[in-house]
Amino acid sequence: MMAQRGRPLWTMALKSLLGGYRYRGPRTGHFDGERFGNQPGLRRIGFRDLWQLRRERRHMTPWSWEEIPAAPTPVARVEDDSVRITFINHATFLIQFAGMNLLTDPVWSKRVSPLRWVGPRRFHAPGIPLDRLPPIDAVLLSHNHYDHCDFHTLRALLRRNPRMRLIAPLGHDVMAEELGFLRQESLDWWSSCRLKGRAITLVPARHWGARTLWDKCRTLWGGFVIETPQGPLYFAGDTAYSDGFQRIRTRMGPMSLALLPVGAYQPHWCMEDVHLEPHEAVRAHHELGCQASMACHFGCFSLANDGQHEPQGVVESLRHHGHIDAQTLHLPTPGAPMIFRGGQLEPLADADRG
């Protein structure tokens, strides 16, 4: 079956810039009828803060392009009881298990911006070229920021996978229809859908959503808990540290594996309300009761004032001083598949490659 054509991307970009994508629904504990919110609310960032942020950014060492090792082509499907995870870049993972292929927050574009010729650009290639991906059953979209929700990538994926489903927080249904998705699920916090018999649940995150200065918090954001043969897998999307990790464990049990962001956290006075830093990711790992965790949200796009290798360096320092091991917070290489089985996260051995 062919995907529906969808609207031209330039008209979607214009509508997005005008704040046209927003949720309309009944009030809830985190939706006041107009905007979604966190409890407690996020710190307000004013023009003086933005000026200070810009001044501090001038002292950053510029990022530079990095070549990454050639990666194997992923298998079409994983049919045994293992979970195969391949880090692509930033918050994009290919997750394969039980005959199912999922992508999280897919971004293959050169920039994460409303305009293709300006804005934050990538500093390494995607770990797997888009044309070498296996068939994709669903995309899990955590929120609508440009570094997580890329219209060009979503449209390209739809051309290759016309029956692909979009699973996203409330407020992304019109966007999904205009992109050409024939099947989509809009979830509130703690609500679930099923894909090939497996539950996928949207869980709270301390973050926000927007694509312009005028549509802040008009759509919901969140992380996902995915039911796998090896136990629940948690994809955080974007989040700051909060008691949310303890609440996820209380309501859904300990996580087997977590995919946790560790970058874009400097300066702390500005970013602590929306992003994790490596020490907080380790704390989240323990509060979630994880057997293993993988880091993400580092090394690809320069979105804050931490250096190109700073988050990775902090993780390596924690490991060097014996505070964590590789299972606590693994630093994945883009394109290099990992196998999670029996509570252990390990590189895919050559003999296991399909």
Short mmCIF file of C-alpha atoms in Angstrom, two decimals:
data_model
loop_
_atom_site.label_atom_id
_atom_site.label_comp_id
_atom_site.label_asym_id
_atom_site.label_seq_id
_atom_site.Cartn_x
_atom_site.Cartn_y
_atom_site.Cartn_z
CA MET A 1 0.00 0.00 0.00
CA MET A 2 1.29 3.47 -0.88
CA ALA A 3 1.56 6.15 1.80
CA GLN A 4 -0.74 9.09 1.25
CA ARG A 5 1.08 11.91 -0.49
CA GLY A 6 0.93 14.43 2.35
CA ARG A 7 1.36 18.19 2.19
CA PRO A 8 4.44 19.82 0.61
CA LEU A 9 7.13 20.15 3.27
CA TRP A 10 7.57 23.88 2.68
CA THR A 11 3.90 24.49 3.58
CA MET A 12 4.31 22.33 6.69
CA ALA A 13 7.42 24.31 7.65
CA LEU A 14 5.50 27.56 7.21
CA LYS A 15 2.58 26.26 9.27
CA SER A 16 5.03 25.09 11.93
CA LEU A 17 6.70 28.52 12.04
CA LEU A 18 3.29 30.12 12.50
CA GLY A 19 2.57 27.86 15.46
CA GLY A 20 -0.06 25.85 13.63
CA TYR A 21 0.57 22.47 15.25
CA ARG A 22 -1.01 22.32 18.68
CA TYR A 23 -3.21 20.12 20.83
CA ARG A 24 -6.85 20.86 21.44
CA GLY A 25 -8.51 18.77 24.10
CA PRO A 26 -9.90 18.63 27.61
CA ARG A 27 -8.01 19.98 30.63
CA THR A 28 -5.93 17.57 32.66
CA GLY A 29 -3.46 17.80 35.52
CA HIS A 30 -0.72 18.78 33.05
CA PHE A 31 -2.81 20.58 30.38
CA ASP A 32 -4.65 23.82 31.12
CA GLY A 33 -6.67 23.90 27.92
CA GLU A 34 -3.96 25.80 26.02
CA ARG A 35 -0.54 24.54 27.09
CA PHE A 36 1.05 21.52 28.72
CA GLY A 37 3.22 21.96 31.79
CA ASN A 38 5.62 20.43 34.29
CA GLN A 39 5.23 20.31 38.07
CA PRO A 40 7.01 22.31 39.30
CA GLY A 41 7.24 24.61 36.31
CA LEU A 42 10.40 25.23 34.31
CA ARG A 43 12.70 28.15 35.02
CA ARG A 44 11.85 31.14 32.81
CA ILE A 45 14.65 32.18 30.46
CA GLY A 46 14.63 35.89 29.64
CA PHE A 47 16.54 38.02 27.13
CA ARG A 48 19.23 38.76 29.72
CA ASP A 49 19.75 35.01 30.19
CA LEU A 50 19.96 34.49 26.43
CA TRP A 51 22.54 37.27 26.16
CA GLN A 52 24.60 35.66 28.94
CA LEU A 53 24.31 32.29 27.22
CA ARG A 54 25.57 33.81 23.97
CA ARG A 55 28.49 35.49 25.73
CA GLU A 56 29.54 32.23 27.37
CA ARG A 57 29.24 30.38 24.08
CA ARG A 58 31.93 32.58 22.54
CA HIS A 59 34.50 30.84 24.73
CA MET A 60 33.65 27.36 23.44
CA THR A 61 36.19 25.41 21.45
CA PRO A 62 34.64 25.03 17.99
CA TRP A 63 33.40 21.57 17.09
CA SER A 64 34.93 19.81 14.07
CA TRP A 65 33.78 17.09 11.68
CA GLU A 66 34.60 13.55 12.74
CA GLU A 67 34.69 10.41 10.63
CA ILE A 68 33.08 7.35 12.16
CA PRO A 69 33.96 3.71 11.41
CA ALA A 70 32.05 1.90 8.68
CA ALA A 71 29.14 -0.03 10.19
CA PRO A 72 27.55 -3.34 9.20
CA THR A 73 24.19 -3.35 7.45
CA PRO A 74 21.52 -4.23 10.04
CA VAL A 75 19.70 -7.54 9.79
CA ALA A 76 16.18 -7.35 8.41
CA ARG A 77 14.59 -8.75 11.59
CA VAL A 78 15.65 -10.18 14.96
CA GLU A 79 13.62 -13.31 15.61
CA ASP A 80 15.27 -14.70 18.77
CA ASP A 81 14.71 -13.42 22.31
CA SER A 82 17.48 -10.80 22.22
CA VAL A 83 17.15 -7.05 21.76
CA ARG A 84 19.48 -5.52 19.17
CA ILE A 85 20.12 -1.79 19.50
CA THR A 86 22.07 0.38 17.09
CA PHE A 87 22.86 4.00 17.97
CA ILE A 88 22.51 6.15 14.83
CA ASN A 89 23.16 9.65 16.20
CA HIS A 90 21.89 12.09 18.84
CA ALA A 91 18.61 10.49 20.08
CA THR A 92 18.11 8.18 17.10
CA PHE A 93 18.26 4.44 17.82
CA LEU A 94 17.28 1.43 15.74
CA ILE A 95 15.69 -1.06 18.16
CA GLN A 96 15.07 -4.60 16.87
CA PHE A 97 13.38 -7.44 18.74
CA ALA A 98 10.70 -10.12 18.27
CA GLY A 99 10.42 -9.40 14.54
CA MET A 100 9.81 -5.69 15.19
CA ASN A 101 11.92 -2.71 14.03
CA LEU A 102 11.54 0.66 15.78
CA LEU A 103 13.24 4.02 15.30
CA THR A 104 13.41 6.69 18.00
CA ASP A 105 13.46 10.41 17.13
CA PRO A 106 14.90 9.84 13.63
CA VAL A 107 17.19 12.56 12.24
CA TRP A 108 19.26 12.05 9.09
CA SER A 109 19.31 15.70 7.95
CA LYS A 110 22.47 17.82 7.82
CA ARG A 111 20.93 20.46 10.09
CA VAL A 112 18.31 20.55 12.84
CA SER A 113 16.56 23.79 12.03
CA PRO A 114 13.42 25.22 10.43
CA LEU A 115 15.70 26.22 7.51
CA ARG A 116 17.95 23.74 5.71
CA TRP A 117 20.84 26.18 5.12
CA VAL A 118 21.24 27.64 8.64
CA GLY A 119 21.03 26.31 12.17
CA PRO A 120 22.86 23.60 14.12
CA ARG A 121 24.68 21.25 11.72
CA ARG A 122 25.85 17.71 12.28
CA PHE A 123 29.46 16.84 13.08
CA HIS A 124 29.44 13.17 12.08
CA ALA A 125 27.52 11.11 9.55
CA PRO A 126 24.56 8.98 10.67
CA GLY A 127 25.76 5.62 11.95
CA ILE A 128 23.71 3.86 9.27
CA PRO A 129 22.77 5.48 5.94
CA LEU A 130 19.02 5.82 5.65
CA ASP A 131 18.92 3.64 2.51
CA ARG A 132 20.52 0.74 4.44
CA LEU A 133 17.87 0.59 7.15
CA PRO A 134 15.70 -2.51 7.44
CA PRO A 135 11.90 -2.18 7.10
CA ILE A 136 10.63 0.09 9.89
CA ASP A 137 7.39 -0.74 11.69
CA ALA A 138 7.07 2.40 13.82
CA VAL A 139 8.73 5.66 14.78
CA LEU A 140 8.64 6.72 18.43
CA LEU A 141 8.68 10.52 18.57
CA SER A 142 9.39 12.01 22.00
CA HIS A 143 8.60 15.67 21.19
CA ASN A 144 8.67 18.22 18.39
CA HIS A 145 12.02 20.00 18.81
CA TYR A 146 13.95 20.09 15.53
CA ASP A 147 16.74 17.83 16.79
CA HIS A 148 14.15 15.11 17.51
CA CYS A 149 11.37 15.76 14.99
CA ASP A 150 12.72 16.23 11.46
CA PHE A 151 10.10 16.50 8.72
CA HIS A 152 12.53 15.67 5.89
CA THR A 153 13.67 12.46 7.58
CA LEU A 154 10.12 11.39 8.44
CA ARG A 155 8.97 11.95 4.85
CA ALA A 156 11.98 10.02 3.49
CA LEU A 157 11.25 7.13 5.86
CA LEU A 158 7.60 7.09 4.80
CA ARG A 159 8.56 6.76 1.15
CA ARG A 160 10.41 3.57 2.04
CA ASN A 161 7.89 2.33 4.67
CA PRO A 162 4.38 3.48 3.66
CA ARG A 163 2.69 1.45 6.42
CA MET A 164 5.02 2.74 9.14
CA ARG A 165 3.22 3.93 12.28
CA LEU A 166 4.00 7.13 14.19
CA ILE A 167 3.66 6.90 17.98
CA ALA A 168 3.90 10.33 19.59
CA PRO A 169 2.60 12.43 22.50
CA LEU A 170 -0.66 14.39 22.27
CA GLY A 171 -0.79 17.13 19.67
CA HIS A 172 1.17 15.47 16.84
CA ASP A 173 -1.76 13.85 15.03
CA VAL A 174 -2.38 16.63 12.47
CA MET A 175 1.35 16.82 11.73
CA ALA A 176 1.41 13.04 11.21
CA GLU A 177 -1.53 13.13 8.81
CA GLU A 178 -0.01 15.98 6.79
CA LEU A 179 3.31 14.15 6.57
CA GLY A 180 1.48 11.20 5.03
CA PHE A 181 1.20 8.71 7.88
CA LEU A 182 -1.67 6.29 7.38
CA ARG A 183 -1.40 5.04 10.97
CA GLN A 184 -0.56 7.04 14.04
CA GLU A 185 -1.10 6.96 17.78
CA SER A 186 -1.31 10.05 20.01
CA LEU A 187 -0.61 9.21 23.64
CA ASP A 188 -0.99 11.02 26.93
CA TRP A 189 1.37 10.34 29.84
CA TRP A 190 0.90 6.79 31.19
CA SER A 191 -1.27 5.72 28.23
CA SER A 192 -0.26 2.84 25.97
CA CYS A 193 -0.75 1.34 22.54
CA ARG A 194 0.20 -2.08 21.22
CA LEU A 195 2.39 -2.96 18.26
CA LYS A 196 2.61 -6.62 17.21
CA GLY A 197 1.29 -7.54 20.65
CA ARG A 198 3.88 -5.48 22.56
CA ALA A 199 2.89 -2.54 24.80
CA ILE A 200 4.46 0.88 24.22
CA THR A 201 3.74 3.41 26.98
CA LEU A 202 4.35 7.15 27.01
CA VAL A 203 5.84 8.25 30.34
CA PRO A 204 6.43 11.75 31.73
CA ALA A 205 9.60 13.74 31.08
CA ARG A 206 10.74 17.08 32.46
CA HIS A 207 11.11 19.03 29.24
CA TRP A 208 8.96 21.06 26.82
CA GLY A 209 7.92 21.21 23.18
CA ALA A 210 7.97 23.99 20.57
CA ARG A 211 9.02 24.75 17.02
CA THR A 212 8.73 28.56 17.24
CA LEU A 213 8.69 31.33 19.82
CA TRP A 214 4.88 31.25 19.74
CA ASP A 215 3.89 27.63 20.26
CA LYS A 216 5.78 26.68 23.43
CA CYS A 217 4.19 23.70 25.21
CA ARG A 218 1.29 23.48 22.74
CA THR A 219 2.15 19.81 22.17
CA LEU A 220 3.12 17.20 24.75
CA TRP A 221 6.54 15.58 25.26
CA GLY A 222 7.64 12.38 26.99
CA GLY A 223 9.70 9.21 27.03
CA PHE A 224 8.67 5.67 26.15
CA VAL A 225 8.69 2.32 27.93
CA ILE A 226 8.73 -0.56 25.44
CA GLU A 227 7.80 -4.14 26.30
CA THR A 228 10.54 -6.47 24.99
CA PRO A 229 11.44 -10.16 25.48
CA GLN A 230 14.23 -8.99 27.81
CA GLY A 231 11.98 -6.79 29.94
CA PRO A 232 10.99 -3.12 29.76
CA LEU A 233 13.22 -0.80 27.71
CA TYR A 234 13.10 2.92 28.56
CA PHE A 235 13.85 5.61 25.98
CA ALA A 236 14.06 8.96 27.75
CA GLY A 237 13.88 11.28 24.73
CA ASP A 238 14.84 14.63 26.28
CA THR A 239 14.49 15.17 30.01
CA ALA A 240 15.98 16.90 32.99
CA TYR A 241 16.54 15.16 36.30
CA SER A 242 13.42 14.87 38.47
CA ASP A 243 11.53 12.41 40.62
CA GLY A 244 10.01 11.11 37.41
CA PHE A 245 12.46 8.21 37.23
CA GLN A 246 11.33 6.94 40.62
CA ARG A 247 7.69 7.29 39.55
CA ILE A 248 8.34 5.31 36.36
CA ARG A 249 9.88 2.51 38.39
CA THR A 250 7.03 2.58 40.91
CA ARG A 251 4.33 2.35 38.23
CA MET A 252 6.05 0.11 35.68
CA GLY A 253 8.63 -1.84 37.65
CA PRO A 254 12.42 -1.72 37.26
CA MET A 255 13.69 -1.11 33.74
CA SER A 256 15.90 -3.70 32.09
CA LEU A 257 17.63 -1.25 29.74
CA ALA A 258 17.54 2.56 29.51
CA LEU A 259 18.60 4.93 26.72
CA LEU A 260 19.59 8.13 28.55
CA PRO A 261 20.69 11.55 27.23
CA VAL A 262 23.96 12.94 28.62
CA GLY A 263 24.75 16.04 26.52
CA ALA A 264 23.69 19.67 25.93
CA TYR A 265 23.84 20.44 29.66
CA GLN A 266 26.14 23.47 29.87
CA PRO A 267 25.79 26.04 31.30
CA HIS A 268 24.12 24.22 34.14
CA TRP A 269 22.21 27.30 35.31
CA CYS A 270 20.38 27.35 31.99
CA MET A 271 20.13 23.68 31.00
CA GLU A 272 19.58 21.88 34.31
CA ASP A 273 15.80 22.24 33.97
CA VAL A 274 15.59 20.50 30.58
CA HIS A 275 18.59 18.17 30.06
CA LEU A 276 20.46 15.51 31.99
CA GLU A 277 24.19 15.70 32.57
CA PRO A 278 26.25 12.50 32.93
CA HIS A 279 26.19 12.34 36.76
CA GLU A 280 22.40 12.76 36.70
CA ALA A 281 22.08 10.07 34.02
CA VAL A 282 23.93 7.67 36.34
CA ARG A 283 21.56 8.62 39.15
CA ALA A 284 18.59 8.02 36.83
CA HIS A 285 20.02 4.62 35.91
CA HIS A 286 19.99 3.56 39.56
CA GLU A 287 16.57 5.04 40.33
CA LEU A 288 15.07 3.22 37.34
CA GLY A 289 16.56 -0.04 38.62
CA CYS A 290 18.27 -0.67 35.27
CA GLN A 291 20.43 -3.66 34.47
CA ALA A 292 22.21 -1.59 31.79
CA SER A 293 22.01 1.84 30.16
CA MET A 294 23.21 3.44 26.93
CA ALA A 295 24.08 7.13 26.58
CA CYS A 296 22.84 9.36 23.77
CA HIS A 297 22.38 13.06 22.91
CA PHE A 298 26.11 13.74 22.52
CA GLY A 299 28.72 14.39 19.86
CA CYS A 300 26.50 15.05 16.83
CA PHE A 301 24.89 18.50 17.16
CA SER A 302 26.27 21.45 19.12
CA LEU A 303 23.16 22.61 20.99
CA ALA A 304 24.62 24.01 24.21
CA ASN A 305 27.98 25.04 25.66
CA ASP A 306 29.46 21.67 26.57
CA GLY A 307 32.33 20.61 24.35
CA GLN A 308 32.22 18.06 21.57
CA HIS A 309 33.79 15.37 23.77
CA GLU A 310 32.91 16.72 27.22
CA PRO A 311 29.96 14.42 28.10
CA GLN A 312 31.90 11.37 26.91
CA GLY A 313 34.92 12.51 28.93
CA VAL A 314 32.85 12.80 32.11
CA VAL A 315 31.47 9.28 31.60
CA GLU A 316 34.98 7.90 30.99
CA SER A 317 36.24 9.71 34.11
CA LEU A 318 33.46 8.15 36.20
CA ARG A 319 34.44 4.77 34.81
CA HIS A 320 38.19 5.36 35.35
CA HIS A 321 37.64 6.23 39.01
CA GLY A 322 35.49 3.15 39.59
CA HIS A 323 32.19 4.99 40.10
CA ILE A 324 30.45 3.17 37.23
CA ASP A 325 31.05 0.29 34.83
CA ALA A 326 30.16 -0.15 31.17
CA GLN A 327 26.76 -1.62 32.07
CA THR A 328 25.84 1.46 34.10
CA LEU A 329 26.25 3.87 31.20
CA HIS A 330 27.65 2.52 27.95
CA LEU A 331 28.95 5.04 25.39
CA PRO A 332 27.82 3.64 22.03
CA THR A 333 29.62 4.12 18.72
CA PRO A 334 27.29 5.29 15.93
CA GLY A 335 26.40 2.37 13.70
CA ALA A 336 27.88 -0.33 15.96
CA PRO A 337 25.10 -2.77 16.98
CA MET A 338 24.75 -3.93 20.57
CA ILE A 339 22.96 -7.00 21.90
CA PHE A 340 21.00 -6.94 25.16
CA ARG A 341 20.27 -10.36 26.59
CA GLY A 342 20.17 -11.79 30.09
CA GLY A 343 20.73 -8.40 31.69
CA GLN A 344 23.98 -7.84 29.77
CA LEU A 345 24.69 -5.28 27.05
CA GLU A 346 27.45 -6.42 24.71
CA PRO A 347 28.87 -5.53 21.28
CA LEU A 348 27.58 -7.69 18.48
CA ALA A 349 30.21 -10.36 17.85
CA ASP A 350 31.33 -10.86 14.26
CA ALA A 351 29.97 -14.40 14.35
CA ASP A 352 26.49 -13.07 15.21
CA ARG A 353 26.26 -10.53 12.39
CA GLY A 354 23.64 -11.25 9.79
#
